[in-house]
mmCIF file of C-alpha atoms in Angstrom:
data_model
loop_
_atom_site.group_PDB
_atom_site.id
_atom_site.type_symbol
_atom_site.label_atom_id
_atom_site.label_comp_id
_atom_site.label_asym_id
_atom_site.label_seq_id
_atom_site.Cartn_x
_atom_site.Cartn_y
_atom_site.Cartn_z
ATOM 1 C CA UNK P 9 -5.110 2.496 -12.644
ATOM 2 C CA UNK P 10 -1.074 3.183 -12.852
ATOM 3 C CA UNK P 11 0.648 0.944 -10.404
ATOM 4 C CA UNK P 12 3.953 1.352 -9.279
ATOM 5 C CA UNK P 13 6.624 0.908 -6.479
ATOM 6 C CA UNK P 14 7.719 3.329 -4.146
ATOM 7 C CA UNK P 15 11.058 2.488 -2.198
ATOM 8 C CA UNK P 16 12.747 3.893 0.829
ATOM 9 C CA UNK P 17 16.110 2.718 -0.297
ATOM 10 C CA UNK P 18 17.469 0.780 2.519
ATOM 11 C CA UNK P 19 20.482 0.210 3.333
ATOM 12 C CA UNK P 20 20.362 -3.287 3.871
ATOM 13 C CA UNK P 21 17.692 -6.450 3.753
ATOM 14 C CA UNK P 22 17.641 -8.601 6.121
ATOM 15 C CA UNK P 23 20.683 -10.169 7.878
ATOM 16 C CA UNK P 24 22.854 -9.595 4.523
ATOM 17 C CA UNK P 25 24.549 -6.969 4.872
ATOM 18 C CA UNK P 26 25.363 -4.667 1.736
ATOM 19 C CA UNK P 27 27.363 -1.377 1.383
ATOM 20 C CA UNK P 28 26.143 1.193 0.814
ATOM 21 C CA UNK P 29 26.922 1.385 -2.699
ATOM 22 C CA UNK P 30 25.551 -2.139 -3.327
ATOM 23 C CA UNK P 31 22.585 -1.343 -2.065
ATOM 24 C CA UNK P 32 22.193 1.884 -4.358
ATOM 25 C CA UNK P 33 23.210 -0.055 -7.341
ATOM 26 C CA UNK P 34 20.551 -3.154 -6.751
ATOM 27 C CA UNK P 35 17.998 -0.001 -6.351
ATOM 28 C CA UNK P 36 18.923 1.331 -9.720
ATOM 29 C CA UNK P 37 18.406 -2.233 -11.260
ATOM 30 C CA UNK P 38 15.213 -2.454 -9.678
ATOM 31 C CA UNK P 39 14.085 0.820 -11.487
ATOM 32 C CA UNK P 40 15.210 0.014 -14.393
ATOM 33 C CA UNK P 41 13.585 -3.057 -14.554
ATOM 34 C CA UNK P 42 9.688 -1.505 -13.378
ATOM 35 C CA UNK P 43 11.042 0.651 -16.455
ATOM 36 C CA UNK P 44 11.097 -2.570 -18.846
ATOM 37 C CA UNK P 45 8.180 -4.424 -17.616
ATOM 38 C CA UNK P 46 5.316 -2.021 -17.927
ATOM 39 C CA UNK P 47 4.928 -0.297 -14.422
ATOM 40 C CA UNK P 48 3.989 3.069 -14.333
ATOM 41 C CA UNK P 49 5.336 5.018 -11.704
ATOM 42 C CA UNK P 50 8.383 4.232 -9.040
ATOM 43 C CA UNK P 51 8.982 6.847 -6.349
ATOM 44 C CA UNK P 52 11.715 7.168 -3.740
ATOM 45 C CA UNK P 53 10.787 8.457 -0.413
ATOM 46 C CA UNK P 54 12.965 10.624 1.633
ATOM 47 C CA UNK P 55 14.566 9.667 5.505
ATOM 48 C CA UNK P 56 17.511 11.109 7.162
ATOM 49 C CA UNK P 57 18.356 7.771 9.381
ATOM 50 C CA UNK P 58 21.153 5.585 9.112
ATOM 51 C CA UNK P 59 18.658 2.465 7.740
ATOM 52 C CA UNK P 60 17.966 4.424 4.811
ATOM 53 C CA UNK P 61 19.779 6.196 1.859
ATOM 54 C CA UNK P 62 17.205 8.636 0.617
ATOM 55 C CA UNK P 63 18.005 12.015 1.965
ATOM 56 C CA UNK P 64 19.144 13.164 -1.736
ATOM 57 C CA UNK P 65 15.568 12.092 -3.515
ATOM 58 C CA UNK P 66 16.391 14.057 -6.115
ATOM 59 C CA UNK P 67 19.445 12.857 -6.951
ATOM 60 C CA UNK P 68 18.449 9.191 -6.833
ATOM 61 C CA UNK P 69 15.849 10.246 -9.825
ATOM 62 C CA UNK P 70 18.280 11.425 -11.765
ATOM 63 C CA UNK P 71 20.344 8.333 -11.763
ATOM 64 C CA UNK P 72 16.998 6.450 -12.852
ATOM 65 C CA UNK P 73 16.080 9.126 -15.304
ATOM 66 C CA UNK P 74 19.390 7.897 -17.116
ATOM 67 C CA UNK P 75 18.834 4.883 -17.412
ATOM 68 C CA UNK P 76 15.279 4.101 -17.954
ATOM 69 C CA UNK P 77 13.001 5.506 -20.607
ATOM 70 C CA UNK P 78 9.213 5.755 -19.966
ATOM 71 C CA UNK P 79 8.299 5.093 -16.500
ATOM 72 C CA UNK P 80 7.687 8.312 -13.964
ATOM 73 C CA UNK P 81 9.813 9.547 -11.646
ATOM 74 C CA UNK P 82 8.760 11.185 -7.954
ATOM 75 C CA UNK P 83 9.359 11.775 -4.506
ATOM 76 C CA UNK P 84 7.609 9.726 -1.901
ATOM 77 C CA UNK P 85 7.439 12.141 -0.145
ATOM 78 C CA UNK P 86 8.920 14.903 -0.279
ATOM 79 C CA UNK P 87 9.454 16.749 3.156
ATOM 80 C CA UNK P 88 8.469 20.245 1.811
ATOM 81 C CA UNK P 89 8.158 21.846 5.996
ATOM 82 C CA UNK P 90 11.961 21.017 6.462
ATOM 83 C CA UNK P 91 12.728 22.192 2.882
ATOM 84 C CA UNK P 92 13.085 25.468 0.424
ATOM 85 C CA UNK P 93 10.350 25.349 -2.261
ATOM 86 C CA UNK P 94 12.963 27.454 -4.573
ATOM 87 C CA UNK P 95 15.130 24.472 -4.256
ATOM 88 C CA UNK P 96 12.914 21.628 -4.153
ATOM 89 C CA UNK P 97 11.140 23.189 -7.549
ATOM 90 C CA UNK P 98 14.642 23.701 -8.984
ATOM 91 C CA UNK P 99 15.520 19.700 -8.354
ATOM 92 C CA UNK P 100 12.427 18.479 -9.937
ATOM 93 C CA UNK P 101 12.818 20.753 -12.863
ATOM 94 C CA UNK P 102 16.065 19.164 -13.491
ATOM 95 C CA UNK P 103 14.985 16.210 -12.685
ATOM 96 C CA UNK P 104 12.119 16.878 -15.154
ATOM 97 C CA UNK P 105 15.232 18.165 -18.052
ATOM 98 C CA UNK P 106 17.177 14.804 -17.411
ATOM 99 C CA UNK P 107 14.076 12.194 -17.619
ATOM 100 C CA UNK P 108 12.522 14.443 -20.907
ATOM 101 C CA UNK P 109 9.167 14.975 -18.622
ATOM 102 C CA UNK P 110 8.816 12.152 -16.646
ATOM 103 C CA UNK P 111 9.065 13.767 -13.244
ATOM 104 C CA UNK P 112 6.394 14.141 -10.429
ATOM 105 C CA UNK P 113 6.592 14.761 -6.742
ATOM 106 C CA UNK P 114 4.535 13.885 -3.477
ATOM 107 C CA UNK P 115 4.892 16.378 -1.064
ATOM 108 C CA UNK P 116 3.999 16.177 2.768
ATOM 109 C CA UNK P 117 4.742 17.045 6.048
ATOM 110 C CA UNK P 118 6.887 13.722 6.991
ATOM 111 C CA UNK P 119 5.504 11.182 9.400
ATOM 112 C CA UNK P 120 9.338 10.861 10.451
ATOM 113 C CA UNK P 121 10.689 14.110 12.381
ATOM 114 C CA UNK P 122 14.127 13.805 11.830
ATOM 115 C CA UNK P 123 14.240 16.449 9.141
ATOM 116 C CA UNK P 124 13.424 19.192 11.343
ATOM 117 C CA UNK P 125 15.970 19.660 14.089
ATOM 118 C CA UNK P 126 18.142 18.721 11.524
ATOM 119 C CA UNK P 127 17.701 21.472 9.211
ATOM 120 C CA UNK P 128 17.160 24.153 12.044
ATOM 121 C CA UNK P 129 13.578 23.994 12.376
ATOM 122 C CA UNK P 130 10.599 23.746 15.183
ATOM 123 C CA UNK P 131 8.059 20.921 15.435
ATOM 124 C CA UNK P 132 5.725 23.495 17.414
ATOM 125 C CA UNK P 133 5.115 24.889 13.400
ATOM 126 C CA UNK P 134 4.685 21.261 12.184
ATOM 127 C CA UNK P 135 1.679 22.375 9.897
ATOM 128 C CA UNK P 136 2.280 26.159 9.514
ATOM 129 C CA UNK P 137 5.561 25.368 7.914
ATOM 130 C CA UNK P 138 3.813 22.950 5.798
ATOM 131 C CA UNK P 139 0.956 25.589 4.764
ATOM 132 C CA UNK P 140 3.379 28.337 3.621
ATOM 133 C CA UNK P 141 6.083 26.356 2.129
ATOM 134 C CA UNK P 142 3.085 24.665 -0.282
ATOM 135 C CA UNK P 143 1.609 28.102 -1.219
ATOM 136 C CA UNK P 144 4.641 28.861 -2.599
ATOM 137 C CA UNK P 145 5.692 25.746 -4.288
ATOM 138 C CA UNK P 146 2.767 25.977 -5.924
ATOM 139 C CA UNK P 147 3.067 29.457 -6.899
ATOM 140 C CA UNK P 148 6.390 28.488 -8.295
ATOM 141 C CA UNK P 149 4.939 26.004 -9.988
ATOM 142 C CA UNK P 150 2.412 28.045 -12.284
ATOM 143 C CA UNK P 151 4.835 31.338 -12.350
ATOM 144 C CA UNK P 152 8.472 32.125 -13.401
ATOM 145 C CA UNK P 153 8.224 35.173 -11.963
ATOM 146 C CA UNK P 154 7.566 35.168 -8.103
ATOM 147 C CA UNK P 155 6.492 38.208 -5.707
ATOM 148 C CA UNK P 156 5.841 36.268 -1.978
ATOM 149 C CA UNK P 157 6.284 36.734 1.623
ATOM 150 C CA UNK P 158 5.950 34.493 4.715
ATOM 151 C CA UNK P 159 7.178 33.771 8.482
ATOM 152 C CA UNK P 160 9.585 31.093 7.709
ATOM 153 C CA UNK P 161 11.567 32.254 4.290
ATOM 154 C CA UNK P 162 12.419 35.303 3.245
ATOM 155 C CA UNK P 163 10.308 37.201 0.986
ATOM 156 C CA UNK P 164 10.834 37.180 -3.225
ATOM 157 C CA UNK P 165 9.870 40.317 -5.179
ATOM 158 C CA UNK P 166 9.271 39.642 -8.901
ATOM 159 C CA UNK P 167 12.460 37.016 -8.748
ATOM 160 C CA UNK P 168 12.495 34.224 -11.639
ATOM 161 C CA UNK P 169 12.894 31.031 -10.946
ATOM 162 C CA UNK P 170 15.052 28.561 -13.278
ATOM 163 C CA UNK P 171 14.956 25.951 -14.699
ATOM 164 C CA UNK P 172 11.817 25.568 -15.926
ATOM 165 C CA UNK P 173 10.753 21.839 -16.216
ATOM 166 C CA UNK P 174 9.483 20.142 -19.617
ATOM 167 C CA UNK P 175 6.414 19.592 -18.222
ATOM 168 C CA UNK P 176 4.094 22.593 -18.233
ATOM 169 C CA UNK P 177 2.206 22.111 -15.141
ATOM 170 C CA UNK P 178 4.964 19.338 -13.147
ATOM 171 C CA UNK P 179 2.381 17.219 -10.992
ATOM 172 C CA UNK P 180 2.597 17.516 -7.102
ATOM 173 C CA UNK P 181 0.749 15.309 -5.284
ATOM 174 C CA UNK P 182 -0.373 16.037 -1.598
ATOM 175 C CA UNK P 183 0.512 12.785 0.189
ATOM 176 C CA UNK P 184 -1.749 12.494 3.254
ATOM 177 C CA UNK P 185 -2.167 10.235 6.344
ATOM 178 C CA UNK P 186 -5.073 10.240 8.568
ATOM 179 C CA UNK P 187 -6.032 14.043 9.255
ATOM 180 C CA UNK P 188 -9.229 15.688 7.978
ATOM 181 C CA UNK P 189 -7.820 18.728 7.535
ATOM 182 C CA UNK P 190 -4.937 17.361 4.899
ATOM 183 C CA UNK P 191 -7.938 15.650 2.857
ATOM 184 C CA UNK P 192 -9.905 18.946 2.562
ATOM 185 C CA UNK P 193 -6.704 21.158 1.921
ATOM 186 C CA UNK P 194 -5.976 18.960 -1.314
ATOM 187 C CA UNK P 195 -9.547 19.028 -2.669
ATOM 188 C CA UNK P 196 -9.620 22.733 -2.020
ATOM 189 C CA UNK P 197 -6.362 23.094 -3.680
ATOM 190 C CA UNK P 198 -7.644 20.483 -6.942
ATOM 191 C CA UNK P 199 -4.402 18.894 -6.037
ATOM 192 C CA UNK P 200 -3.969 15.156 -7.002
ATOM 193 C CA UNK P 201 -3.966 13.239 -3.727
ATOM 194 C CA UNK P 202 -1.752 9.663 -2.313
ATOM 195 C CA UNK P 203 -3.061 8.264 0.487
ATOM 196 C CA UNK P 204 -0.431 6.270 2.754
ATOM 197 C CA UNK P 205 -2.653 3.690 4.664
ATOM 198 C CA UNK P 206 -0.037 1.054 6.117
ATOM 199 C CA UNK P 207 -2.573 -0.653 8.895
ATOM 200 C CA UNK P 208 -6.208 -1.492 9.229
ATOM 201 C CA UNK P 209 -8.508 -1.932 6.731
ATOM 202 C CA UNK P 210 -8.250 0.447 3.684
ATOM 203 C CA UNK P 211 -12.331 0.972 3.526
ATOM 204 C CA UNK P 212 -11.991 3.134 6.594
ATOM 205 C CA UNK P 213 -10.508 6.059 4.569
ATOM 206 C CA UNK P 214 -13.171 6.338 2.434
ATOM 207 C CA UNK P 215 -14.900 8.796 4.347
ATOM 208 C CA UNK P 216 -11.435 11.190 4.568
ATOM 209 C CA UNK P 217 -11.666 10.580 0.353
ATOM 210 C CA UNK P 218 -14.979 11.601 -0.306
ATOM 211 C CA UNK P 219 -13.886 14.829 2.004
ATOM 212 C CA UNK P 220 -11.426 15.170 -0.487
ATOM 213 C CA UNK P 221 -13.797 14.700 -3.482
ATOM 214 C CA UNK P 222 -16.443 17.216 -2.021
ATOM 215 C CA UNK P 223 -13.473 19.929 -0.757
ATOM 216 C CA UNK P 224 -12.429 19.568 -4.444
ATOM 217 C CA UNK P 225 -16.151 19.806 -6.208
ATOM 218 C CA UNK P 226 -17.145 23.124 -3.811
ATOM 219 C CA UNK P 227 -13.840 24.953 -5.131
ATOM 220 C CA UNK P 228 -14.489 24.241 -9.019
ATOM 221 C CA UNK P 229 -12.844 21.214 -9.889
ATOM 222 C CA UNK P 230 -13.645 17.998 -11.957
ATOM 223 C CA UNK P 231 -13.856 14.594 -10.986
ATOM 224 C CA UNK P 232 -10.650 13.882 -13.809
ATOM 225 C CA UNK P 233 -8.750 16.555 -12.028
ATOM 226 C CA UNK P 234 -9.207 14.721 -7.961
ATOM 227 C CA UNK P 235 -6.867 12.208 -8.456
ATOM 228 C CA UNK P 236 -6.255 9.441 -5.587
ATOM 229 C CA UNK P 237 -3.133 7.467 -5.431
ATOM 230 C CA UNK P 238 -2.827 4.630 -2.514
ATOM 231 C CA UNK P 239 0.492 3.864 -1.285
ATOM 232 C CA UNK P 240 0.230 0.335 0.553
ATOM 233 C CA UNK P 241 2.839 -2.045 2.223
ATOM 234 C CA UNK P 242 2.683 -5.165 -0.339
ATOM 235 C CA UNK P 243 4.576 -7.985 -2.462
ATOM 236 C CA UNK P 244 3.681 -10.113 -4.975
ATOM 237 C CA UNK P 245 5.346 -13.810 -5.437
ATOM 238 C CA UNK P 246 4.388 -16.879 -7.745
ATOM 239 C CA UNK P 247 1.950 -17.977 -5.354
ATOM 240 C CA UNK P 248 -0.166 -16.979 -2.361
ATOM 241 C CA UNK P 249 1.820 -19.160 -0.104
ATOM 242 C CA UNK P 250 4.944 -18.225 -1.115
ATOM 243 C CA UNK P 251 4.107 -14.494 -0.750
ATOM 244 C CA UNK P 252 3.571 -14.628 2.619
ATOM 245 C CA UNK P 253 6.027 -17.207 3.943
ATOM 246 C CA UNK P 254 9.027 -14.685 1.992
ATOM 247 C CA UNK P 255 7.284 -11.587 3.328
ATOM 248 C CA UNK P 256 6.145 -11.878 6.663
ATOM 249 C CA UNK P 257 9.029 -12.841 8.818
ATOM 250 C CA UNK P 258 10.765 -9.485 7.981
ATOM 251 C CA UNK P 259 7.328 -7.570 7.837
ATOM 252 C CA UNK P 260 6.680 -8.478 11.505
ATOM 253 C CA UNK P 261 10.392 -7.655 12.144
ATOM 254 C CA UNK P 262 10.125 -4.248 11.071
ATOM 255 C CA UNK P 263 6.883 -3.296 12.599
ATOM 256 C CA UNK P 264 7.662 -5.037 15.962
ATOM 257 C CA UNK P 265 10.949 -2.476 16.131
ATOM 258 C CA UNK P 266 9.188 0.353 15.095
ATOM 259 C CA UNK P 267 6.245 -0.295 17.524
ATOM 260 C CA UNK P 268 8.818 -0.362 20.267
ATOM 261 C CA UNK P 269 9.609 3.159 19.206
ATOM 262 C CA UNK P 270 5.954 4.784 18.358
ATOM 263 C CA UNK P 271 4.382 2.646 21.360
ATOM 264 C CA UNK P 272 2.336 0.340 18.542
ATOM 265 C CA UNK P 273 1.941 -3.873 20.064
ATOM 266 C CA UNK P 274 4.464 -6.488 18.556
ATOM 267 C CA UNK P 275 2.806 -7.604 15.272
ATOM 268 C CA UNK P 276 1.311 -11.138 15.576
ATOM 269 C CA UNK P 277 0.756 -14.049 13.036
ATOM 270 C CA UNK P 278 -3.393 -13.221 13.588
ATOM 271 C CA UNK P 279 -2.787 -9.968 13.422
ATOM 272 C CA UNK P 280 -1.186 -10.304 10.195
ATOM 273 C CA UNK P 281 -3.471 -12.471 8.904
ATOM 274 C CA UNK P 282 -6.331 -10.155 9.334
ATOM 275 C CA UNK P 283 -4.252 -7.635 7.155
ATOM 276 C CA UNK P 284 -4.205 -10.489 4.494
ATOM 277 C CA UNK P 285 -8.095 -10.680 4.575
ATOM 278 C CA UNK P 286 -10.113 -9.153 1.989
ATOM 279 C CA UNK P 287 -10.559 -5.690 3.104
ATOM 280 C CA UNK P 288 -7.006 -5.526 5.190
ATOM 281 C CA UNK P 289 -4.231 -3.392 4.258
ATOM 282 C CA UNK P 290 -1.780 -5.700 3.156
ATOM 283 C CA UNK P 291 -1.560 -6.687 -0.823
ATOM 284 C CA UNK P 292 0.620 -9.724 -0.218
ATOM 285 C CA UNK P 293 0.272 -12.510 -2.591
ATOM 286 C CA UNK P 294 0.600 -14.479 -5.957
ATOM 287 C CA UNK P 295 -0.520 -12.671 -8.971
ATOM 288 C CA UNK P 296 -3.953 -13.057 -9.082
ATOM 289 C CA UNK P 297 -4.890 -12.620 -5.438
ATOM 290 C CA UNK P 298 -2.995 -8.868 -5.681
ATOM 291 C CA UNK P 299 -5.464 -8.225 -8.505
ATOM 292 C CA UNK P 300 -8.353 -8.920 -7.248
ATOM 293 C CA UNK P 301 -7.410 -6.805 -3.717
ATOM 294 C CA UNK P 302 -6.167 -3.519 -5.594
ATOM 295 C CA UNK P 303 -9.413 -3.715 -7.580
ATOM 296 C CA UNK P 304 -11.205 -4.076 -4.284
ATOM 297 C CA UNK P 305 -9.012 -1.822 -3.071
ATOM 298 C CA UNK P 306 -10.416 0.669 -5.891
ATOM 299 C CA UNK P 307 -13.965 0.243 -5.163
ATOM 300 C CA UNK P 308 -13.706 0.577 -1.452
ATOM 301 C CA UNK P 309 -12.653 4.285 -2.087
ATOM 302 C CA UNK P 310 -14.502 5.044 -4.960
ATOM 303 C CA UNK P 311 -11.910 4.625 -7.662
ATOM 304 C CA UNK P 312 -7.945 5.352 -7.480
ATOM 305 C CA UNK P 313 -5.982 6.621 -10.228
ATOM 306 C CA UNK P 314 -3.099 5.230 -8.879
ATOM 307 C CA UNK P 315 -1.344 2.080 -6.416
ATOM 308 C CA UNK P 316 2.271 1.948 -5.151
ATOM 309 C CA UNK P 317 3.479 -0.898 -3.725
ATOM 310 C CA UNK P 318 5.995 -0.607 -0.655
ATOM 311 C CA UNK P 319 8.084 -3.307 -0.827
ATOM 312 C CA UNK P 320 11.749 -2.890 0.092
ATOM 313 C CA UNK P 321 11.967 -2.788 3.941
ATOM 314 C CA UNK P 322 10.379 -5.866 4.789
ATOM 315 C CA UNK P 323 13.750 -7.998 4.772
ATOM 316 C CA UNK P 324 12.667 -9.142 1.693
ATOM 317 C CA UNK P 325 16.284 -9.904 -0.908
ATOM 318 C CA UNK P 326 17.293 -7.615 -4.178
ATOM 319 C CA UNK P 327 16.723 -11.299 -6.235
ATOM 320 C CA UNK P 328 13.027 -11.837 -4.317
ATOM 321 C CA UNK P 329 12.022 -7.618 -5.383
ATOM 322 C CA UNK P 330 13.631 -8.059 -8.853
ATOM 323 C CA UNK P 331 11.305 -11.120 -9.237
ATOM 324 C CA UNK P 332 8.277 -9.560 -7.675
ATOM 325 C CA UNK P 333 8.018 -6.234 -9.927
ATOM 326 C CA UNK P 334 8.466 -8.233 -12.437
ATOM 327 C CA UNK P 335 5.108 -10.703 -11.840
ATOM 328 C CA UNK P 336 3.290 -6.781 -11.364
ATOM 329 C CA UNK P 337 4.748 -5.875 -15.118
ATOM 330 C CA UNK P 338 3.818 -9.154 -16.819
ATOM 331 C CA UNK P 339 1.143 -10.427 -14.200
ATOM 332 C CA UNK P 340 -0.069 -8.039 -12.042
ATOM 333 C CA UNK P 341 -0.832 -5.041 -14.430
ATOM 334 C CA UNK P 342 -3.130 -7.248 -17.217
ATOM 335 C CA UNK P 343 -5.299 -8.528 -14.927
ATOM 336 C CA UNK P 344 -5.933 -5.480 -12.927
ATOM 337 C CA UNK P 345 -6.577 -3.592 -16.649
ATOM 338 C CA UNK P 346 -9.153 -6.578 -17.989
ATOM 339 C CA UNK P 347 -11.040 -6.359 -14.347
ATOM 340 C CA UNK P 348 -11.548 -2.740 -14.534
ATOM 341 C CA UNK P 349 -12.595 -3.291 -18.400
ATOM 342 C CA UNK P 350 -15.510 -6.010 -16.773
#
């Protein structure tokens, strides 16, 4: 199992207030250290709200890609509907130039809408936009030359597109919520597959992955080739105790304010704890207890190839984040490895 961090670069944590450019520069530290400590795979996510300094994805990468050496590089996610593929292909292939083929992307359709008024277009094509724009990513992907037509671009007839990344095939991953129809698309497409689940109990997707696993088995693909990532709200501290008394006070901030705006409940201590409990969501705790949940984590939906952690908009500080990704490098990651070896 890779396991990595995927980060929405805030703005700010908590009631300490950064600039902008403090923020960006802790976020680049943070990278660099998953880079040093073993984790596999950090990803930066992409909002267009004040909170949040992620609209350029890309960009961010690149920074990383300069100063870090092994690790992988993507988008989490990508919001290909409000997007060109030619461009979005042409950053990532750059990307994949700068970090010597180390670049990846998770593409979606954005469970934030801000994207699409701003870029001119209408919600009413929410998943048509998505459908097209991913054909032809995709075709870009596997051809230099491109000959394509659709409703919301204009057509291509036999035009290259440059550069070309190191990476023969560059990985794009379908990031997925809760629809059916997302899960089967992905199988049918053999295309690896992260699944956000940020509430509940993470057993209760297991029928949407199987979907997944079957959509992907009918259309000629291997088992090796249906990859699941979970992406996961979590943090990881010396203890158990200490986990949750530095993470929850800004996790229930955060989801309290957003429920006011998507019409969810205030979050409550039981409510929390019942994330905490063996088959909830939430993998919030010292090193060993984190383990044990992605493992159980793993089983519950058959095996994942991949966890991300999402760690950076729970209030939590740049010195608490530096600390925690590094108990996942030199903590986190052997013990996961020798209980998948049992």
């Amino acid at each position: 199992m890779e396991i990595g961090i995927d980060s929405f670069a805030s703005a700010m944590y908590g009631s300490n207030s950064l600039t902008s450019v403090e923020a960006m520069e802790q976020l680049l530290e943070r990278i660099k250290l998953a880079d040093e400590v073993g984790l596999d795979v950090f990803g930066i996510g992409e909002h267009h709200k004040k909170e949040f300094l992620d609209s350029a994805t890309p960009v961010i990468l690149a920074a990383a890609a300069a100063q870090t050496s092994r690790i992988r590089l993507t988008s989490a996610v990508t919001v290909l509907s409000a997007a060109d593929p030619v461009r979005v292909f042409q950053s990532f292939a750059t990307l994949d130039l700068i970090a010597k083929g180390r670049a990846e992307m998770v593409v979606g359709r954005g469970s934030s809408i801000e994207a699409y008024p701003l870029f001119g277009f209408n919600l009413n094509d929410y998943d048509a936009l998505f459908r097209e724009k991913l054909d032809l990513l995709l075709q870009i992907r596997d051809q230099e030359f491109i000959t394509w037509s659709g409703r919301f671009r204009p057509a291509l007839n036999n035009l290259p597109v440059y550069p070309r990344p190191v990476q023969e095939k560059l990985p794009i991953w379908l990031g997925v919520g809760g629809t059916p129809e997302s899960f089967a698309r992905a199988g049918t497409l053999g295309m690896p597959l992260m699944v956000a689940i940020i509430g509940g109990e993470t057993e209760r997707f297991r029928p949407l992955v199987d979907l997944y696993r079957d959509a992907g088995a009918r259309a000629g693909f291997t088992p090796e080739q249906l990859k699941v990532g979970l992406h996961s709200p979590g943090y990881v501290a010396a203890d158990d105790s200490m986990a949750v008394d530095e993470y929850y006070p800004g996790y229930a901030e955060l989801w309290t304010r957003l429920g006011r705006e998507r019409g969810w409940p205030p979050v409550t201590r039981p409510h929390f704890d019942s994330l905490m409990g063996p088959k909830g969501v939430l993998v919030v705790g010292g090193p060993e207890k984190v383990a044990q949940k992605l493992l159980a984590h793993s089983e519950s939906l058959g095996g994942i190839s991949r966890f991300t952690f999402q760690m950076d908009n729970a209030g939590l500080t740049h010195q608490q984040l530096m600390r925690s990704i590094e108990l996942i490098g030199t903590k986190v990651i052997p013990l996961v490895k020798a209980g998948a070896e049992k």
